[in-house]
């Protein structure tokens, strides 16, 4: 019997939207039989900035027990799903800083041949969700990784409409993560695990 897929869900979240999607991906992975690690990247903002936003401070406190991702977690994983809010159509500095620490693994070829995927949120519609995911996937090409996106492989994907990865418009916290986004996350996690499992079985 093939050993379970090792999945790392690695994310940055300020006010909690990406945290909620990350948890949905984690739970779906566990239900699908994967060995899943839910991991946040280190916060770079000063405490004063965090404390100035009630939602940011609440999420920071609520996720204090979630481990911070390390390069060792990426080396361990068969598949990695990265999550980030949009920052001017690009990934957050926190997630980018973590990705930049993976140079040692890259130099050793240890980032290659793994499955990678991404998810994202933004404050407004058409506010860089797809460009953020495409920017994230640029790094995966350099890794020699295998990008697995949800595409329109499930009829429900025509509801959320983003083939590049799960995305959510939170309207500055006015739109909590809903069933459409949770369904998209489940489709994405199941597809990542399916493809990663097939690769493990063929190896």
Short mmCIF file of C-alpha atoms in Angstrom, two decimals:
data_model
loop_
_atom_site.label_atom_id
_atom_site.label_comp_id
_atom_site.label_asym_id
_atom_site.label_seq_id
_atom_site.Cartn_x
_atom_site.Cartn_y
_atom_site.Cartn_z
CA UNK A 1 0.00 0.00 0.00
CA UNK A 2 1.27 3.47 -0.88
CA UNK A 3 2.25 5.62 2.09
CA UNK A 4 0.05 8.68 2.69
CA UNK A 5 0.79 11.86 0.79
CA UNK A 6 2.70 14.34 2.95
CA UNK A 7 1.01 17.73 2.50
CA UNK A 8 2.21 21.05 3.90
CA UNK A 9 -0.27 23.95 3.92
CA UNK A 10 1.98 26.98 4.33
CA UNK A 11 0.37 30.41 4.58
CA UNK A 12 0.50 34.00 5.69
CA UNK A 13 -2.63 35.69 7.01
CA UNK A 14 -3.04 39.09 8.61
CA UNK A 15 -6.71 39.40 9.47
CA UNK A 16 -7.73 35.74 9.26
CA UNK A 17 -9.25 35.08 5.82
CA UNK A 18 -6.29 33.05 4.60
CA UNK A 19 -6.17 31.28 7.96
CA UNK A 20 -9.75 30.06 7.45
CA UNK A 21 -9.03 28.80 3.94
CA UNK A 22 -5.85 27.12 5.15
CA UNK A 23 -7.81 25.25 7.82
CA UNK A 24 -10.32 24.05 5.19
CA UNK A 25 -7.47 22.76 3.03
CA UNK A 26 -5.93 21.08 6.07
CA UNK A 27 -9.16 19.39 7.11
CA UNK A 28 -9.86 18.19 3.57
CA UNK A 29 -6.37 16.75 3.34
CA UNK A 30 -6.80 14.86 6.59
CA UNK A 31 -10.17 13.47 5.44
CA UNK A 32 -8.52 12.36 2.19
CA UNK A 33 -5.97 10.34 4.15
CA UNK A 34 -2.97 12.64 3.80
CA UNK A 35 -0.43 13.42 6.50
CA UNK A 36 -0.96 17.19 6.77
CA UNK A 37 1.00 19.97 8.44
CA UNK A 38 -0.75 23.34 8.89
CA UNK A 39 1.99 25.98 9.05
CA UNK A 40 2.16 29.75 9.10
CA UNK A 41 5.14 31.83 8.03
CA UNK A 42 6.79 34.32 10.34
CA UNK A 43 5.20 37.73 10.83
CA UNK A 44 7.46 40.60 9.77
CA UNK A 45 5.28 43.53 10.82
CA UNK A 46 5.99 45.28 14.13
CA UNK A 47 3.66 44.62 17.03
CA UNK A 48 2.46 48.22 16.92
CA UNK A 49 1.16 47.71 13.39
CA UNK A 50 -0.59 44.49 14.40
CA UNK A 51 -2.17 46.12 17.44
CA UNK A 52 -3.48 49.01 15.34
CA UNK A 53 -5.94 46.68 13.56
CA UNK A 54 -8.37 44.73 15.77
CA UNK A 55 -8.86 41.91 13.24
CA UNK A 56 -5.13 41.57 12.71
CA UNK A 57 -4.45 41.46 16.45
CA UNK A 58 -7.23 38.90 16.97
CA UNK A 59 -5.93 36.59 14.23
CA UNK A 60 -2.35 36.98 15.48
CA UNK A 61 -3.44 35.87 18.96
CA UNK A 62 -5.75 33.09 17.73
CA UNK A 63 -3.04 31.48 15.61
CA UNK A 64 -0.22 31.73 18.15
CA UNK A 65 -0.24 27.95 18.53
CA UNK A 66 0.17 27.18 14.83
CA UNK A 67 3.80 26.25 14.13
CA UNK A 68 5.94 28.43 11.90
CA UNK A 69 7.06 26.82 8.67
CA UNK A 70 10.69 25.87 8.18
CA UNK A 71 12.69 24.66 5.21
CA UNK A 72 12.59 21.20 6.78
CA UNK A 73 8.80 21.15 6.37
CA UNK A 74 9.14 21.77 2.64
CA UNK A 75 11.79 19.08 2.31
CA UNK A 76 9.46 16.67 4.16
CA UNK A 77 6.43 17.36 1.98
CA UNK A 78 5.35 15.62 -1.21
CA UNK A 79 2.99 18.53 -1.89
CA UNK A 80 2.85 22.13 -0.72
CA UNK A 81 -0.10 24.53 -0.91
CA UNK A 82 0.98 28.14 -0.33
CA UNK A 83 -1.51 30.81 0.77
CA UNK A 84 -1.25 34.59 0.79
CA UNK A 85 -3.33 37.75 0.65
CA UNK A 86 -2.71 39.90 -2.41
CA UNK A 87 -0.24 42.74 -2.06
CA UNK A 88 -0.48 44.97 -5.13
CA UNK A 89 -1.08 41.91 -7.30
CA UNK A 90 1.78 40.00 -5.73
CA UNK A 91 2.45 37.69 -2.79
CA UNK A 92 2.81 39.12 0.70
CA UNK A 93 6.30 40.04 1.87
CA UNK A 94 5.96 37.51 4.69
CA UNK A 95 5.39 34.57 2.36
CA UNK A 96 8.00 35.82 -0.11
CA UNK A 97 10.56 36.08 2.67
CA UNK A 98 9.91 32.46 3.60
CA UNK A 99 10.23 31.32 -0.01
CA UNK A 100 13.53 33.21 -0.22
CA UNK A 101 14.88 31.09 2.66
CA UNK A 102 14.53 27.96 0.52
CA UNK A 103 17.60 28.71 -1.58
CA UNK A 104 19.65 26.02 0.13
CA UNK A 105 17.10 23.32 -0.69
CA UNK A 106 16.82 24.66 -4.24
CA UNK A 107 20.60 24.44 -4.71
CA UNK A 108 20.49 20.80 -3.62
CA UNK A 109 17.60 20.02 -5.98
CA UNK A 110 15.32 19.23 -3.06
CA UNK A 111 12.47 21.50 -4.19
CA UNK A 112 12.13 19.78 -7.55
CA UNK A 113 9.51 17.20 -8.50
CA UNK A 114 7.15 18.14 -5.68
CA UNK A 115 3.55 19.25 -6.19
CA UNK A 116 2.79 22.92 -5.53
CA UNK A 117 -0.44 24.90 -5.55
CA UNK A 118 -1.68 28.23 -4.18
CA UNK A 119 -4.62 30.12 -2.69
CA UNK A 120 -5.27 33.79 -2.17
CA UNK A 121 -7.58 36.52 -0.88
CA UNK A 122 -8.11 40.19 -1.65
CA UNK A 123 -10.18 43.04 -0.27
CA UNK A 124 -12.00 43.72 -3.54
CA UNK A 125 -13.02 41.81 -6.65
CA UNK A 126 -10.55 41.94 -9.57
CA UNK A 127 -7.89 43.14 -7.15
CA UNK A 128 -5.00 40.94 -8.22
CA UNK A 129 -6.04 37.46 -7.15
CA UNK A 130 -5.03 35.76 -10.38
CA UNK A 131 -1.86 37.81 -10.85
CA UNK A 132 -0.83 36.97 -7.29
CA UNK A 133 -1.18 33.25 -7.96
CA UNK A 134 0.67 33.53 -11.25
CA UNK A 135 3.45 35.45 -9.48
CA UNK A 136 3.63 32.71 -6.85
CA UNK A 137 3.87 30.05 -9.53
CA UNK A 138 6.89 31.83 -11.08
CA UNK A 139 8.88 30.61 -8.08
CA UNK A 140 7.59 27.06 -8.59
CA UNK A 141 8.96 27.04 -12.13
CA UNK A 142 12.38 27.92 -10.70
CA UNK A 143 12.05 25.11 -8.17
CA UNK A 144 11.45 22.55 -10.92
CA UNK A 145 8.17 21.88 -9.13
CA UNK A 146 4.95 20.57 -10.59
CA UNK A 147 2.15 23.12 -10.45
CA UNK A 148 -1.27 21.57 -9.83
CA UNK A 149 -4.16 23.98 -10.13
CA UNK A 150 -7.87 23.19 -9.77
CA UNK A 151 -8.67 24.42 -13.27
CA UNK A 152 -12.29 23.79 -14.17
CA UNK A 153 -12.06 20.09 -13.34
CA UNK A 154 -15.20 20.19 -11.19
CA UNK A 155 -18.55 21.82 -12.08
CA UNK A 156 -18.43 23.84 -8.85
CA UNK A 157 -15.37 25.66 -10.13
CA UNK A 158 -17.61 27.57 -12.51
CA UNK A 159 -19.20 29.15 -9.42
CA UNK A 160 -16.05 30.64 -7.93
CA UNK A 161 -14.48 31.05 -11.38
CA UNK A 162 -10.78 30.97 -10.55
CA UNK A 163 -8.90 28.12 -12.28
CA UNK A 164 -5.55 29.16 -10.78
CA UNK A 165 -6.41 28.36 -7.15
CA UNK A 166 -8.87 29.04 -4.37
CA UNK A 167 -9.58 32.75 -3.90
CA UNK A 168 -11.86 34.87 -1.75
CA UNK A 169 -12.97 38.51 -1.69
CA UNK A 170 -13.22 39.51 1.96
CA UNK A 171 -14.26 43.17 1.52
CA UNK A 172 -12.10 44.28 4.44
CA UNK A 173 -13.64 41.63 6.64
CA UNK A 174 -17.25 42.21 5.61
CA UNK A 175 -17.41 38.92 3.64
CA UNK A 176 -16.42 35.94 5.78
CA UNK A 177 -15.19 32.78 4.09
CA UNK A 178 -18.33 31.21 2.61
CA UNK A 179 -19.45 27.87 1.19
CA UNK A 180 -18.31 28.81 -2.33
CA UNK A 181 -14.76 29.37 -1.14
CA UNK A 182 -14.78 26.33 1.13
CA UNK A 183 -15.98 24.15 -1.76
CA UNK A 184 -13.22 25.55 -3.97
CA UNK A 185 -10.66 24.77 -1.26
CA UNK A 186 -11.89 21.20 -0.93
CA UNK A 187 -11.69 20.68 -4.70
CA UNK A 188 -8.16 22.06 -4.74
CA UNK A 189 -6.89 19.98 -1.81
CA UNK A 190 -8.43 16.78 -3.18
CA UNK A 191 -6.89 17.38 -6.60
CA UNK A 192 -3.44 18.11 -5.15
CA UNK A 193 -3.58 14.92 -3.09
CA UNK A 194 -4.87 12.87 -6.03
CA UNK A 195 -2.02 13.95 -8.31
CA UNK A 196 0.61 13.65 -5.59
CA UNK A 197 -0.63 10.15 -4.74
CA UNK A 198 -0.47 9.09 -8.39
CA UNK A 199 3.13 10.29 -8.60
CA UNK A 200 4.07 8.42 -5.42
CA UNK A 201 2.50 5.22 -6.73
CA UNK A 202 4.36 5.53 -10.02
CA UNK A 203 7.72 6.15 -8.35
#
